[in-house]
Coordinates of C-alpha atoms and ligand atoms in Angstrom, one line a residue:
M1 CA -3.4 -12.7 -13.8
E2 CA 0.2 -15.0 -14.0
F3 CA 1.7 -17.6 -11.7
R4 CA 4.8 -17.8 -10.3
H5 CA 6.5 -19.9 -8.0
L6 CA 7.1 -19.5 -4.4
G7 CA 10.9 -19.8 -5.0
R8 CA 12.2 -23.2 -5.2
S9 CA 9.0 -24.6 -4.0
G10 CA 6.1 -26.3 -5.4
L11 CA 3.2 -24.2 -4.7
M12 CA 2.6 -21.7 -7.5
V13 CA 2.1 -17.6 -6.1
S14 CA -0.6 -15.4 -7.9
E15 CA 2.9 -12.9 -9.3
I16 CA 0.5 -9.6 -7.8
S17 CA -1.2 -11.0 -4.9
Y18 CA -3.3 -8.5 -2.3
G19 CA -2.6 -6.9 1.1
N20 CA -4.4 -6.0 4.3
W21 CA -2.4 -3.9 6.8
I22 CA -3.3 -0.5 7.6
T23 CA -6.1 -1.7 6.0
H24 CA -9.1 -4.1 6.7
G25 CA -10.3 -4.0 10.7
S26 CA -9.1 0.2 10.0
Q27 CA -8.9 2.8 8.2
V28 CA -11.3 1.1 5.6
E29 CA -14.5 0.1 7.2
E30 CA -16.1 -3.6 5.9
D31 CA -18.5 -3.4 3.1
A32 CA -15.0 -1.1 1.7
A33 CA -12.7 -4.0 2.2
K34 CA -15.1 -6.6 0.9
E35 CA -15.3 -5.3 -2.2
C36 CA -11.6 -5.2 -2.3
V37 CA -11.1 -8.4 -1.8
K38 CA -14.1 -9.0 -4.0
A39 CA -12.2 -6.9 -6.9
A40 CA -8.9 -9.3 -6.2
L41 CA -11.1 -12.4 -6.8
D42 CA -12.7 -11.4 -10.0
E43 CA -9.3 -9.9 -11.3
G44 CA -7.4 -13.6 -10.5
I45 CA -5.1 -12.6 -7.4
T46 CA -5.2 -16.1 -5.4
T47 CA -2.9 -15.2 -2.4
F48 CA -4.0 -13.0 -0.2
D49 CA -1.2 -11.7 3.0
T50 CA -2.2 -10.4 6.8
A51 CA -0.7 -11.1 10.1
D52 CA -1.6 -11.4 14.1
V53 CA -1.3 -7.9 14.6
Y54 CA -2.7 -5.9 11.9
A55 CA -5.6 -4.8 13.6
G56 CA -5.1 -5.8 16.4
T57 CA -6.2 -9.3 14.8
K58 CA -9.0 -7.8 13.5
A59 CA -7.9 -7.8 9.9
E60 CA -7.1 -11.7 9.9
E61 CA -11.1 -11.7 10.8
V62 CA -12.3 -8.9 8.5
L63 CA -10.2 -11.0 5.6
G64 CA -11.5 -14.3 7.0
R65 CA -15.3 -12.9 6.3
A66 CA -14.7 -11.8 2.7
L67 CA -13.1 -15.5 2.0
K68 CA -15.7 -17.4 3.6
G69 CA -17.5 -18.9 1.1
V70 CA -14.2 -19.0 -1.4
R71 CA -13.0 -22.5 -2.3
R72 CA -10.2 -22.9 -0.3
E73 CA -8.1 -25.0 -3.1
S74 CA -8.4 -22.1 -4.8
L75 CA -6.4 -19.9 -2.5
E76 CA -3.0 -18.9 -0.7
I77 CA -3.7 -17.9 2.7
F78 CA -0.3 -15.9 4.3
T79 CA -0.5 -14.8 7.8
K80 CA 2.7 -13.8 10.0
V81 CA 3.9 -14.3 13.8
Y82 CA 6.0 -12.3 15.9
W83 CA 5.0 -8.9 17.0
P84 CA 2.9 -7.8 20.1
T85 CA -1.1 -9.4 20.4
G86 CA -1.3 -9.0 23.5
P87 CA 0.1 -7.2 26.8
G88 CA 2.1 -10.8 28.6
P89 CA 5.6 -11.2 28.1
N90 CA 4.9 -13.9 25.6
D91 CA 2.2 -12.5 23.5
R92 CA 4.6 -11.8 21.3
G93 CA 8.0 -13.0 19.6
L94 CA 8.7 -16.4 18.6
S95 CA 8.8 -19.2 21.2
R96 CA 6.9 -22.5 21.2
K97 CA 4.1 -20.6 23.6
H98 CA 3.9 -18.0 21.6
I99 CA 3.8 -19.0 17.7
T100 CA 1.6 -22.1 18.8
E101 CA -0.2 -20.0 20.5
S102 CA -0.8 -17.4 17.6
I103 CA -0.9 -20.2 15.0
H104 CA -4.5 -21.1 16.7
G105 CA -6.1 -17.5 16.9
S106 CA -4.9 -17.8 12.8
L107 CA -6.8 -20.4 12.1
R108 CA -9.6 -19.5 14.3
R109 CA -9.9 -15.5 12.7
L110 CA -9.1 -16.8 9.1
Q111 CA -11.7 -19.5 9.5
T112 CA -9.5 -21.8 8.2
D113 CA -7.8 -24.9 9.1
Y114 CA -4.5 -24.8 7.7
V115 CA -2.2 -21.3 6.3
D116 CA -0.2 -22.0 3.3
L117 CA 2.2 -20.2 4.1
Y118 CA 3.6 -19.0 7.4
Q119 CA 6.1 -16.0 8.7
A120 CA 8.4 -14.7 11.2
H121 CA 7.3 -11.5 10.7
R122 CA 11.0 -11.1 12.4
F123 CA 14.5 -11.8 13.9
D124 CA 13.3 -13.0 17.6
H125 CA 16.8 -12.0 18.7
E126 CA 15.1 -13.5 22.8
T127 CA 15.2 -17.0 21.3
P128 CA 17.6 -19.8 19.6
L129 CA 16.5 -20.1 16.7
E130 CA 16.0 -24.1 17.0
E131 CA 13.0 -23.4 18.9
T132 CA 11.2 -21.2 16.6
L133 CA 12.7 -23.2 13.3
K134 CA 11.2 -26.7 15.1
T135 CA 7.9 -25.2 16.7
F136 CA 6.9 -24.2 12.9
D137 CA 8.3 -28.0 11.2
D138 CA 5.9 -29.1 14.2
L139 CA 2.8 -27.1 12.6
V140 CA 4.0 -28.2 9.1
R141 CA 3.9 -32.0 10.3
Q142 CA 0.5 -31.4 12.4
G143 CA -1.0 -29.3 8.8
K144 CA -1.6 -26.3 10.5
V145 CA 0.6 -24.4 8.3
L146 CA 2.0 -26.2 4.5
Y147 CA 5.0 -24.0 4.5
V148 CA 6.9 -21.2 6.5
G149 CA 8.6 -18.5 5.4
V150 CA 10.8 -15.1 7.6
S151 CA 10.0 -11.7 7.2
E152 CA 12.6 -8.9 7.5
W153 CA 15.3 -11.4 8.2
N154 CA 18.8 -10.2 6.6
A155 CA 20.9 -12.9 4.5
E156 CA 23.1 -13.9 8.0
Q157 CA 20.1 -14.9 9.7
I158 CA 18.1 -16.5 6.6
A159 CA 21.4 -18.5 6.2
A160 CA 21.9 -19.4 9.8
A161 CA 18.2 -21.4 9.6
L162 CA 18.2 -22.6 6.8
K163 CA 21.5 -24.3 8.8
I164 CA 19.8 -25.2 10.8
A165 CA 16.8 -26.6 9.4
D166 CA 20.2 -28.7 7.0
E167 CA 21.5 -30.1 10.2
M168 CA 18.1 -30.9 11.5
G169 CA 15.8 -31.8 9.6
F170 CA 13.1 -29.7 10.0
D171 CA 11.3 -27.8 7.0
R172 CA 13.2 -24.9 4.6
L173 CA 12.3 -21.3 4.8
V174 CA 11.0 -21.2 1.0
S175 CA 10.7 -17.5 1.7
N176 CA 11.2 -13.9 2.7
Q177 CA 8.8 -10.9 3.0
P178 CA 11.2 -7.6 2.5
Q179 CA 10.2 -4.0 1.7
Y180 CA 11.3 -3.6 -2.0
S181 CA 10.3 -0.8 -4.7
M182 CA 12.0 0.8 -7.1
L183 CA 12.7 3.4 -3.8
W184 CA 13.7 0.9 -1.2
R185 CA 15.9 -1.9 -3.0
V186 CA 17.7 -3.0 0.1
I187 CA 17.6 -6.4 -0.4
E188 CA 19.2 -6.2 -3.5
A189 CA 23.1 -6.7 -2.5
E190 CA 22.7 -9.7 0.4
V191 CA 19.6 -11.0 0.0
V192 CA 19.0 -11.2 -2.7
P193 CA 21.3 -13.4 -3.9
L194 CA 21.2 -15.8 -1.3
C195 CA 18.0 -16.4 -1.6
Q196 CA 18.2 -17.4 -5.3
K197 CA 21.0 -19.8 -4.6
E198 CA 19.0 -21.4 -1.7
G199 CA 15.8 -21.5 -3.4
L200 CA 14.0 -18.4 -1.3
G201 CA 11.6 -16.8 -3.2
Q202 CA 10.7 -12.9 -2.6
V203 CA 7.4 -11.9 -1.3
V204 CA 7.8 -8.1 -1.4
W205 CA 5.7 -5.0 0.6
S206 CA 4.6 -1.8 -0.2
P207 CA 5.6 -2.5 -4.2
I208 CA 4.0 1.6 -4.7
A209 CA 5.3 2.9 -1.8
Q210 CA 2.3 2.9 0.4
G211 CA 0.6 4.9 -2.7
V212 CA 3.9 7.7 -3.0
L213 CA 5.0 5.7 -6.2
T214 CA 1.4 6.6 -7.6
G215 CA 2.1 10.0 -8.1
K216 CA -0.9 11.4 -6.1
Y217 CA 0.9 13.2 -3.5
L218 CA 2.4 16.1 -5.1
P219 CA 6.0 18.6 -3.3
G220 CA 4.4 21.1 -1.4
Q221 CA 0.4 20.3 -1.3
P222 CA -1.0 18.5 1.5
P223 CA -2.1 14.9 1.1
P224 CA -5.3 14.0 -0.7
A225 CA -8.5 13.3 1.3
G226 CA -8.9 9.9 2.5
S227 CA -5.7 8.9 1.6
R228 CA -2.7 6.8 4.2
A229 CA -1.1 10.0 3.9
T230 CA -4.1 11.3 5.9
D231 CA -4.9 7.9 8.2
P232 CA -3.8 8.2 12.1
T233 CA -2.1 5.3 12.2
G234 CA -1.0 4.7 8.1
G235 CA 0.4 8.3 8.2
N236 CA 3.5 7.3 11.1
F237 CA 4.3 4.7 8.1
I238 CA 4.5 6.8 5.1
S239 CA 5.4 10.2 6.2
R240 CA 9.5 9.3 6.1
M241 CA 8.3 9.3 2.3
L242 CA 6.8 12.2 1.7
S243 CA 10.0 14.8 1.4
D244 CA 9.7 17.1 -1.3
D245 CA 12.8 16.1 -2.8
V246 CA 11.2 12.4 -3.3
L247 CA 7.6 12.9 -4.4
T248 CA 9.4 15.8 -7.2
R249 CA 11.7 13.2 -8.1
V250 CA 8.2 10.3 -8.4
Q251 CA 6.5 12.8 -10.0
E252 CA 9.5 13.5 -13.0
L253 CA 8.5 9.3 -13.6
K254 CA 4.7 9.8 -15.1
P255 CA 6.2 10.9 -18.9
I256 CA 7.6 6.9 -18.5
A257 CA 4.6 5.8 -17.3
A258 CA 2.7 7.8 -19.6
D259 CA 5.0 6.3 -22.8
L260 CA 4.3 3.0 -22.0
G261 CA 1.5 3.1 -21.4
L262 CA 0.9 2.4 -18.0
S263 CA -0.8 4.0 -14.7
M264 CA 2.5 5.0 -12.3
A265 CA 0.9 2.1 -9.4
Q266 CA 1.5 -0.7 -12.4
L267 CA 4.5 1.0 -13.9
A268 CA 5.9 0.4 -10.1
V269 CA 4.2 -2.9 -8.9
A270 CA 5.8 -4.3 -12.7
W271 CA 8.8 -2.8 -11.7
V272 CA 9.8 -5.3 -8.9
L273 CA 8.4 -8.1 -10.6
Q274 CA 11.2 -7.5 -13.0
N275 CA 13.6 -9.0 -11.0
P276 CA 13.0 -12.7 -11.3
N277 CA 13.4 -14.5 -7.3
V278 CA 10.7 -11.6 -6.8
S279 CA 7.6 -14.8 -6.5
S280 CA 4.5 -12.3 -6.1
A281 CA 3.9 -8.4 -5.1
I282 CA 1.3 -7.6 -2.2
V283 CA -0.6 -4.1 -3.1
G284 CA -2.2 -2.9 -1.1
A285 CA -6.2 -1.2 -1.5
T286 CA -8.6 1.0 -0.4
R287 CA -10.9 1.1 -3.5
P288 CA -11.1 -1.7 -6.1
E289 CA -10.5 0.7 -8.3
Q290 CA -7.1 0.4 -6.8
V291 CA -6.6 -3.6 -7.6
R292 CA -7.7 -3.6 -10.6
D293 CA -5.5 -0.6 -11.2
N294 CA -2.7 -3.0 -9.5
V295 CA -3.2 -6.3 -11.3
K296 CA -2.4 -4.8 -15.2
A297 CA 0.4 -4.8 -14.6
A298 CA 1.0 -8.8 -13.8
G299 CA 3.2 -10.3 -17.1
V300 CA 4.6 -6.1 -18.1
K301 CA 7.8 -6.9 -19.6
L302 CA 9.8 -3.5 -19.2
D303 CA 13.3 -3.3 -21.0
A304 CA 16.6 -2.2 -19.9
E305 CA 16.0 1.2 -21.3
V306 CA 13.2 1.6 -19.2
L307 CA 14.7 0.2 -16.0
K308 CA 17.8 3.2 -16.6
K309 CA 15.7 5.8 -17.4
I310 CA 13.4 5.2 -13.9
D311 CA 17.3 4.9 -12.0
D312 CA 18.2 8.0 -13.8
V313 CA 15.7 9.8 -12.4
L314 CA 15.6 8.4 -8.9
D315 CA 19.3 7.1 -9.2
P316 CA 20.1 9.5 -5.2
I317 CA 17.0 9.3 -3.5
V318 CA 17.0 5.1 -4.1
E319 CA 18.1 3.4 -0.4
R320 CA 20.6 0.8 -1.4
D321 CA 22.0 0.2 2.4
P322 CA 21.4 -3.9 3.5
A323 CA 22.0 -2.9 7.2
K324 CA 18.8 -1.0 6.4
T325 CA 16.4 -4.6 7.2
V326 CA 17.0 -5.0 10.7
S327 CA 15.0 -6.5 13.5
P328 CA 14.3 -4.9 17.0
P329 CA 17.2 -6.0 19.1
K330 CA 14.6 -7.0 21.8
R331 CA 11.5 -8.2 21.6
P332 CA 8.9 -5.4 21.1
Ligands
NAP401 N1 6.0 -7.4 6.6 C1 5.6 -6.8 7.1 O1 6.4 -6.3 7.8 C2 5.3 -5.8 6.2 C3 4.7 -4.4 6.6 C4 4.3 -3.8 5.6 C5 3.3 -4.4 4.2 N2 3.2 -5.6 4.0 C6 1.9 -6.5 3.6 O2 2.3 -5.6 2.4 C7 0.9 -5.4 2.1 C8 1.3 -4.4 0.9 O3 1.4 -2.9 2.1 P1 1.0 -1.8 1.4 O4 -0.1 -1.8 1.9 O5 2.3 -0.5 1.9 O6 1.5 -1.6 -0.4 P2 1.2 -0.5 -1.4 O7 0.7 -1.5 -2.7 O8 2.8 -0.2 -1.8 O9 0.7 0.2 -0.6 C9 -1.3 0.2 -1.1 C10 -1.1 1.3 -1.0 O10 -0.9 2.4 -1.8 C11 -2.7 2.9 -2.3 N3 -2.9 2.7 -3.8 C12 -2.5 1.1 -3.9 N4 -3.1 1.4 -5.1 C13 -3.5 2.5 -5.1 C14 -3.4 3.2 -6.8 N5 -4.1 1.7 -7.8 N6 -4.2 4.6 -7.5 C15 -4.0 5.8 -5.8 N7 -3.9 5.1 -4.3 C16 -3.2 3.5 -4.3 C17 -4.6 2.6 -1.1 O11 -4.1 3.7 0.2 P3 -4.4 5.4 0.5 O12 -5.8 4.6 -0.8 O13 -5.4 5.4 1.5 O14 -4.1 6.6 -0.2 C18 -3.4 1.4 -0.8 O15 -3.6 0.9 0.7 C19 0.1 -5.1 3.4 O16 -1.1 -4.9 2.8 C20 1.1 -6.4 4.6 O17 -0.4 -7.4 3.4 C21 4.0 -6.8 5.1

């Protein structure tokens, strides 16, 4: 495993991290979840990403149990707050009340005294940014959170938060967690240049496009048994990437991966890691073999000729519009 700084902070993270959205507490049984976490630890992954909302809070519980007994100092545990965790109007968003209640629930479920990174899962248009950042800063002072970051915030929102933090002396954001893959490059135009300048690192999600970039989904054919596309929850999220046009072009990446001696999943993960603003690529997995496959992307260098070949294949279907980074206009 290779390690990178989380943005300009002193924290080192494994360049490949393991995330448990869709899988833990939901798509896979607890034994499989624990085997994936064990495989991740065996392969040198030290950074684990979850969220209060995943599987209705069950994902944090599963991760807490799976990491029990592992030396806390050898782990970086990331979680998030924003999406609803209960029925009430205060069970969501980035108010002082919900953030404070949510971190306590996360710490209890994860069985830890602190999280290494606490992330605002989306921008909350209904809470003053000062209120959110002051609450985050208080959690840092209390030692419950070591670093703070955001997820899927656009450049304007990140810049506004940095300005307030600098004026008020609050702890600064060190990271953003955006979707980023060969197919989804919307952060490149605005978010990455700002973050590079300001010292935030990208902790990117769905680098394998939820499994699509493994090439296992074939155009015109039903999805393989047991894959995310067949899961009731996961199927909704992956469906927009399962058009024949996308799947046909993804198949054309196979010879490029084969020439490099890489699996398709490794090529996809290695691709996001070529961006120097990426601190870590969060991979998901339903089976330990997938973790072992994906981690081999650590340290892989792709030269300009390979990157051009990939662009030549994918160009017509790559999403680049920075306006696609959106948070709900009202709290969900
Ligand atoms: N901040 C946010 O808003 C946000 C949103 C989404 C995700 N995330 C974070 O990012 C993490 C990763 O997201 P993701 O799970 O969508 O990432 P991903 O790595 O793109 O996709 C993971 C899925 O692809 C399949 N897969 C992975 N490796 C494979 C391999 N080697 N061979 C075959 N299939 C393979 C598995 O699904 P099947 O076996 O079921 O096909 C696996 O669960 C999440 O767990 C979460 O921590 C954050």
